[in-house]
């Protein structure tokens, strides 16, 4: 069954400029959509400029501490001051390239929560489709990440399920695997006394977004590359209605 009001997150990663953001903001103005459900996540330096967008926006990461001697870090409070409402934490690129552990991610999610931001907590297995099926690593890996990355104190958050091997490639898992993973995450959350939207991320584009958002248990999508250009991002937004 296709649910209404899907959440669409655009993760620009380390891409974009003042100019390309202005182009996106202008293009989004005339799109008929639920503006609170579309969340643009440009680099930190563009958050101020994103505040004039008529959609929600957020950061791609957040410091784990509130303030102090943490050179180069950006606190959740600073992000909230721009008008941002969300912060992605635990993206697989941060887990892999910056050695972020579940513990660090949990601290970051808590810092976001303290500042009134809604954390978008990313989880996902590193094994490939076949390996996952063979050793059932996928549910175990995802379960551990959910249990250890979602802080006990938070109730308002989003889980982004992103199989690591699908991010930045053009490979997406079969529908049955996505539905199984989402169902598993809901069950793990329920065991923790929690409920949250679970969105899918990994090579979402304008061609596959409708099919993905029609899958059971998929509450929306986290889009990387295809969120950079209005001509690719807008059809994805429209397929989530
Ligand atoms: C992402 O950035 O989280 C992502 C899923 O990227 P892409 O859509 O490019 O695979």
mmCIF file of C-alpha atoms and ligand atoms in Angstrom:
data_model
loop_
_atom_site.group_PDB
_atom_site.id
_atom_site.type_symbol
_atom_site.label_atom_id
_atom_site.label_comp_id
_atom_site.label_asym_id
_atom_site.label_seq_id
_atom_site.Cartn_x
_atom_site.Cartn_y
_atom_site.Cartn_z
ATOM 1 C CA UNK A 1 0.000 0.000 0.000
ATOM 2 C CA UNK A 2 1.234 3.491 -0.814
ATOM 3 C CA UNK A 3 1.007 5.874 2.128
ATOM 4 C CA UNK A 4 0.512 9.589 1.649
ATOM 5 C CA UNK A 5 3.016 12.187 2.717
ATOM 6 C CA UNK A 6 6.377 10.565 2.218
ATOM 7 C CA UNK A 7 9.468 12.193 3.729
ATOM 8 C CA UNK A 8 11.991 13.247 1.073
ATOM 9 C CA UNK A 9 15.489 14.143 2.269
ATOM 10 C CA UNK A 10 18.051 15.593 -0.137
ATOM 11 C CA UNK A 11 21.633 15.029 1.042
ATOM 12 C CA UNK A 12 23.938 17.235 -0.995
ATOM 13 C CA UNK A 13 27.072 15.764 0.603
ATOM 14 C CA UNK A 14 30.102 18.021 -0.165
ATOM 15 C CA UNK A 15 28.484 19.500 -3.253
ATOM 16 C CA UNK A 16 26.656 22.668 -4.178
ATOM 17 C CA UNK A 17 27.233 26.404 -4.134
ATOM 18 C CA UNK A 18 25.354 29.580 -3.278
ATOM 19 C CA UNK A 19 24.298 29.672 -6.925
ATOM 20 C CA UNK A 20 23.106 26.077 -7.244
ATOM 21 C CA UNK A 21 21.175 26.380 -3.979
ATOM 22 C CA UNK A 22 19.467 29.532 -5.241
ATOM 23 C CA UNK A 23 18.510 27.653 -8.420
ATOM 24 C CA UNK A 24 17.047 24.789 -6.360
ATOM 25 C CA UNK A 25 15.133 27.152 -4.042
ATOM 26 C CA UNK A 26 13.642 28.993 -7.001
ATOM 27 C CA UNK A 27 12.640 25.734 -8.713
ATOM 28 C CA UNK A 28 10.995 24.371 -5.546
ATOM 29 C CA UNK A 29 8.812 27.475 -5.120
ATOM 30 C CA UNK A 30 6.221 26.387 -7.639
ATOM 31 C CA UNK A 31 6.115 22.680 -6.740
ATOM 32 C CA UNK A 32 2.885 21.502 -5.189
ATOM 33 C CA UNK A 33 3.975 19.504 -2.121
ATOM 34 C CA UNK A 34 3.862 19.234 1.622
ATOM 35 C CA UNK A 35 6.769 21.548 2.346
ATOM 36 C CA UNK A 36 7.415 20.200 5.820
ATOM 37 C CA UNK A 37 8.048 16.761 4.387
ATOM 38 C CA UNK A 38 10.799 17.848 1.991
ATOM 39 C CA UNK A 39 14.120 18.329 3.786
ATOM 40 C CA UNK A 40 17.071 19.843 1.974
ATOM 41 C CA UNK A 41 20.467 19.087 3.565
ATOM 42 C CA UNK A 42 23.182 21.201 1.925
ATOM 43 C CA UNK A 43 26.690 21.686 3.394
ATOM 44 C CA UNK A 44 26.936 23.728 6.638
ATOM 45 C CA UNK A 45 28.071 26.854 4.786
ATOM 46 C CA UNK A 46 24.794 26.966 2.854
ATOM 47 C CA UNK A 47 22.438 26.523 5.811
ATOM 48 C CA UNK A 48 21.977 30.284 6.230
ATOM 49 C CA UNK A 49 21.088 30.632 2.551
ATOM 50 C CA UNK A 50 18.759 27.619 2.800
ATOM 51 C CA UNK A 51 16.670 29.450 5.388
ATOM 52 C CA UNK A 52 14.824 31.308 2.612
ATOM 53 C CA UNK A 53 13.712 28.022 1.021
ATOM 54 C CA UNK A 54 10.038 27.189 1.282
ATOM 55 C CA UNK A 55 10.881 23.637 2.315
ATOM 56 C CA UNK A 56 12.424 22.309 5.533
ATOM 57 C CA UNK A 57 16.181 22.036 5.757
ATOM 58 C CA UNK A 58 18.835 20.413 7.876
ATOM 59 C CA UNK A 59 22.524 19.681 8.352
ATOM 60 C CA UNK A 60 24.423 16.592 7.227
ATOM 61 C CA UNK A 61 26.141 16.123 10.582
ATOM 62 C CA UNK A 62 26.327 17.743 13.995
ATOM 63 C CA UNK A 63 28.960 18.090 16.729
ATOM 64 C CA UNK A 64 28.573 15.728 19.661
ATOM 65 C CA UNK A 65 29.228 18.502 22.202
ATOM 66 C CA UNK A 66 27.283 21.675 22.926
ATOM 67 C CA UNK A 67 30.203 24.162 22.901
ATOM 68 C CA UNK A 68 33.858 24.564 23.802
ATOM 69 C CA UNK A 69 37.321 23.661 22.549
ATOM 70 C CA UNK A 70 36.325 21.499 19.581
ATOM 71 C CA UNK A 71 38.028 23.267 16.679
ATOM 72 C CA UNK A 72 36.257 22.749 13.390
ATOM 73 C CA UNK A 73 33.058 21.380 14.906
ATOM 74 C CA UNK A 74 29.579 22.862 14.436
ATOM 75 C CA UNK A 75 27.185 22.486 17.355
ATOM 76 C CA UNK A 76 23.535 21.549 17.127
ATOM 77 C CA UNK A 77 22.621 24.893 18.674
ATOM 78 C CA UNK A 78 24.477 26.713 15.865
ATOM 79 C CA UNK A 79 22.633 24.638 13.290
ATOM 80 C CA UNK A 80 19.284 25.302 14.960
ATOM 81 C CA UNK A 81 20.039 29.036 14.929
ATOM 82 C CA UNK A 82 19.975 28.994 11.108
ATOM 83 C CA UNK A 83 16.371 27.808 11.202
ATOM 84 C CA UNK A 84 17.279 24.207 10.378
ATOM 85 C CA UNK A 85 14.945 21.610 11.853
ATOM 86 C CA UNK A 86 16.883 18.403 11.116
ATOM 87 C CA UNK A 87 20.367 16.896 11.304
ATOM 88 C CA UNK A 88 21.545 13.735 9.588
ATOM 89 C CA UNK A 89 23.769 11.683 11.892
ATOM 90 C CA UNK A 90 25.669 8.456 11.296
ATOM 91 C CA UNK A 91 25.743 8.588 7.512
ATOM 92 C CA UNK A 92 27.733 5.617 6.217
ATOM 93 C CA UNK A 93 30.317 7.981 4.723
ATOM 94 C CA UNK A 94 30.953 9.384 8.199
ATOM 95 C CA UNK A 95 30.975 5.934 9.766
ATOM 96 C CA UNK A 96 33.483 4.742 7.154
ATOM 97 C CA UNK A 97 35.666 7.803 6.449
ATOM 98 C CA UNK A 98 35.644 9.451 9.870
ATOM 99 C CA UNK A 99 35.435 6.309 11.997
ATOM 100 C CA UNK A 100 32.206 7.303 13.701
ATOM 101 C CA UNK A 101 30.967 4.577 16.015
ATOM 102 C CA UNK A 102 27.430 3.911 17.192
ATOM 103 C CA UNK A 103 28.407 5.542 20.488
ATOM 104 C CA UNK A 104 29.537 8.774 18.794
ATOM 105 C CA UNK A 105 26.408 8.775 16.638
ATOM 106 C CA UNK A 106 24.207 8.331 19.683
ATOM 107 C CA UNK A 107 25.925 11.350 21.314
ATOM 108 C CA UNK A 108 25.364 13.367 18.153
ATOM 109 C CA UNK A 109 21.691 12.385 17.981
ATOM 110 C CA UNK A 110 21.312 13.434 21.604
ATOM 111 C CA UNK A 111 23.066 16.762 20.963
ATOM 112 C CA UNK A 112 20.689 17.376 18.050
ATOM 113 C CA UNK A 113 17.718 16.528 20.258
ATOM 114 C CA UNK A 114 18.915 18.912 23.000
ATOM 115 C CA UNK A 115 18.971 21.751 20.470
ATOM 116 C CA UNK A 116 15.472 20.953 19.235
ATOM 117 C CA UNK A 117 16.619 19.362 15.968
ATOM 118 C CA UNK A 118 15.126 16.115 14.700
ATOM 119 C CA UNK A 119 17.932 13.613 14.080
ATOM 120 C CA UNK A 120 17.848 11.531 10.907
ATOM 121 C CA UNK A 121 19.829 8.519 12.112
ATOM 122 C CA UNK A 122 21.403 6.453 9.327
ATOM 123 C CA UNK A 123 21.879 2.703 9.628
ATOM 124 C CA UNK A 124 22.686 0.027 7.068
ATOM 125 C CA UNK A 125 24.690 -3.119 6.543
ATOM 126 C CA UNK A 126 27.993 -3.165 4.691
ATOM 127 C CA UNK A 127 27.587 -6.656 3.223
ATOM 128 C CA UNK A 128 26.301 -7.112 -0.329
ATOM 129 C CA UNK A 129 22.932 -8.633 -1.197
ATOM 130 C CA UNK A 130 24.236 -12.174 -1.582
ATOM 131 C CA UNK A 131 26.462 -12.112 1.479
ATOM 132 C CA UNK A 132 23.625 -10.725 3.560
ATOM 133 C CA UNK A 133 21.304 -13.464 2.421
ATOM 134 C CA UNK A 134 23.946 -16.107 3.056
ATOM 135 C CA UNK A 135 24.928 -15.190 6.593
ATOM 136 C CA UNK A 136 21.940 -13.188 7.750
ATOM 137 C CA UNK A 137 24.400 -10.446 8.693
ATOM 138 C CA UNK A 138 22.027 -7.748 7.533
ATOM 139 C CA UNK A 139 19.444 -7.901 10.300
ATOM 140 C CA UNK A 140 22.103 -8.418 12.978
ATOM 141 C CA UNK A 141 24.217 -5.491 11.763
ATOM 142 C CA UNK A 142 21.236 -3.184 11.392
ATOM 143 C CA UNK A 143 19.775 -4.252 14.717
ATOM 144 C CA UNK A 144 23.022 -3.439 16.528
ATOM 145 C CA UNK A 145 23.240 -0.031 14.855
ATOM 146 C CA UNK A 146 19.642 0.846 15.748
ATOM 147 C CA UNK A 147 20.005 -0.319 19.346
ATOM 148 C CA UNK A 148 23.296 1.509 19.892
ATOM 149 C CA UNK A 149 22.802 4.654 17.767
ATOM 150 C CA UNK A 150 19.320 5.685 18.939
ATOM 151 C CA UNK A 151 19.602 7.328 22.371
ATOM 152 C CA UNK A 152 17.156 6.236 25.040
ATOM 153 C CA UNK A 153 16.037 9.821 25.699
ATOM 154 C CA UNK A 154 14.727 10.634 22.222
ATOM 155 C CA UNK A 155 11.303 10.004 20.780
ATOM 156 C CA UNK A 156 11.223 12.342 17.771
ATOM 157 C CA UNK A 157 13.607 11.024 15.137
ATOM 158 C CA UNK A 158 13.772 9.420 11.693
ATOM 159 C CA UNK A 159 15.680 6.282 10.745
ATOM 160 C CA UNK A 160 17.290 6.214 7.296
ATOM 161 C CA UNK A 161 17.964 2.635 6.218
ATOM 162 C CA UNK A 162 20.832 2.814 3.734
ATOM 163 C CA UNK A 163 22.550 -0.423 2.678
ATOM 164 C CA UNK A 164 26.159 0.763 2.431
ATOM 165 C CA UNK A 165 26.806 -1.008 -0.863
ATOM 166 C CA UNK A 166 23.879 0.826 -2.450
ATOM 167 C CA UNK A 167 24.943 4.381 -1.506
ATOM 168 C CA UNK A 168 26.637 6.160 -4.393
ATOM 169 C CA UNK A 169 26.280 3.195 -6.765
ATOM 170 C CA UNK A 170 23.412 2.431 -9.079
ATOM 171 C CA UNK A 171 22.486 -0.766 -7.268
ATOM 172 C CA UNK A 172 19.404 -1.073 -5.146
ATOM 173 C CA UNK A 173 18.307 -4.137 -3.184
ATOM 174 C CA UNK A 174 15.298 -6.191 -4.316
ATOM 175 C CA UNK A 175 11.980 -4.922 -2.951
ATOM 176 C CA UNK A 176 11.672 -7.950 -0.663
ATOM 177 C CA UNK A 177 14.977 -7.108 1.030
ATOM 178 C CA UNK A 178 14.053 -3.451 1.558
ATOM 179 C CA UNK A 179 10.666 -4.434 3.011
ATOM 180 C CA UNK A 180 12.293 -7.052 5.232
ATOM 181 C CA UNK A 181 14.865 -4.570 6.543
ATOM 182 C CA UNK A 182 12.249 -1.896 7.232
ATOM 183 C CA UNK A 183 10.027 -4.420 9.008
ATOM 184 C CA UNK A 184 12.994 -5.529 11.068
ATOM 185 C CA UNK A 185 13.837 -1.948 12.047
ATOM 186 C CA UNK A 186 10.239 -1.268 13.151
ATOM 187 C CA UNK A 187 10.400 -4.409 15.299
ATOM 188 C CA UNK A 188 13.721 -3.446 16.859
ATOM 189 C CA UNK A 189 12.383 0.038 17.602
ATOM 190 C CA UNK A 190 9.203 -1.443 19.088
ATOM 191 C CA UNK A 191 11.378 -3.580 21.344
ATOM 192 C CA UNK A 192 12.988 -0.344 22.542
ATOM 193 C CA UNK A 193 9.543 1.171 23.164
ATOM 194 C CA UNK A 194 9.915 3.507 20.187
ATOM 195 C CA UNK A 195 8.273 4.267 16.881
ATOM 196 C CA UNK A 196 9.748 6.386 14.082
ATOM 197 C CA UNK A 197 9.422 6.797 10.326
ATOM 198 C CA UNK A 198 11.882 4.586 8.433
ATOM 199 C CA UNK A 199 13.042 5.966 5.094
ATOM 200 C CA UNK A 200 15.168 4.231 2.467
ATOM 201 C CA UNK A 201 18.415 5.578 0.994
ATOM 202 C CA UNK A 202 20.748 4.224 -1.675
ATOM 203 C CA UNK A 203 20.717 5.149 -5.367
ATOM 204 C CA UNK A 204 17.201 6.602 -5.347
ATOM 205 C CA UNK A 205 16.435 8.469 -8.561
ATOM 206 C CA UNK A 206 13.459 9.797 -10.509
ATOM 207 C CA UNK A 207 13.006 6.437 -12.237
ATOM 208 C CA UNK A 208 12.884 4.188 -9.158
ATOM 209 C CA UNK A 209 11.512 6.525 -6.474
ATOM 210 C CA UNK A 210 7.816 5.759 -7.017
ATOM 211 C CA UNK A 211 8.415 2.000 -6.824
ATOM 212 C CA UNK A 212 10.575 2.383 -3.708
ATOM 213 C CA UNK A 213 8.070 4.622 -1.948
ATOM 214 C CA UNK A 214 5.291 2.146 -2.747
ATOM 215 C CA UNK A 215 7.090 -0.610 -0.847
ATOM 216 C CA UNK A 216 5.680 -1.771 2.458
ATOM 217 C CA UNK A 217 7.138 0.099 5.413
ATOM 218 C CA UNK A 218 8.974 2.728 3.357
ATOM 219 C CA UNK A 219 8.067 6.137 4.788
ATOM 220 C CA UNK A 220 10.169 8.130 2.364
ATOM 221 C CA UNK A 221 13.615 8.375 0.815
ATOM 222 C CA UNK A 222 17.024 9.859 1.487
ATOM 223 C CA UNK A 223 18.442 10.985 -1.838
ATOM 224 C CA UNK A 224 22.095 11.789 -2.518
ATOM 225 C CA UNK A 225 23.230 12.490 -6.067
ATOM 226 C CA UNK A 226 19.743 12.865 -7.508
ATOM 227 C CA UNK A 227 18.905 15.675 -5.075
ATOM 228 C CA UNK A 228 21.439 18.083 -6.582
ATOM 229 C CA UNK A 229 19.514 19.154 -9.654
ATOM 230 C CA UNK A 230 15.891 20.367 -9.663
ATOM 231 C CA UNK A 231 15.080 18.340 -12.798
ATOM 232 C CA UNK A 232 15.987 15.146 -10.949
ATOM 233 C CA UNK A 233 14.883 16.052 -7.424
ATOM 234 C CA UNK A 234 11.440 17.492 -8.221
ATOM 235 C CA UNK A 235 10.113 14.310 -9.905
ATOM 236 C CA UNK A 236 11.247 12.372 -6.823
ATOM 237 C CA UNK A 237 9.361 14.799 -4.574
ATOM 238 C CA UNK A 238 6.296 14.442 -6.784
ATOM 239 C CA UNK A 239 6.455 10.648 -6.674
ATOM 240 C CA UNK A 240 6.182 10.804 -2.874
ATOM 241 C CA UNK A 241 2.708 12.303 -2.886
HETATM 242 C C1 LIG B 1 23.160 9.287 0.411
HETATM 243 O O1 LIG B 1 23.860 10.281 0.253
HETATM 244 O O2 LIG B 1 22.773 8.964 1.535
HETATM 245 C C2 LIG B 1 22.803 8.478 -0.747
HETATM 246 C C3 LIG B 1 21.917 7.540 -0.589
HETATM 247 O O3 LIG B 1 23.428 8.772 -1.929
HETATM 248 P P1 LIG B 1 22.947 8.282 -3.379
HETATM 249 O O4 LIG B 1 21.483 8.585 -3.468
HETATM 250 O O5 LIG B 1 23.775 9.090 -4.311
HETATM 251 O O6 LIG B 1 23.207 6.807 -3.460
#
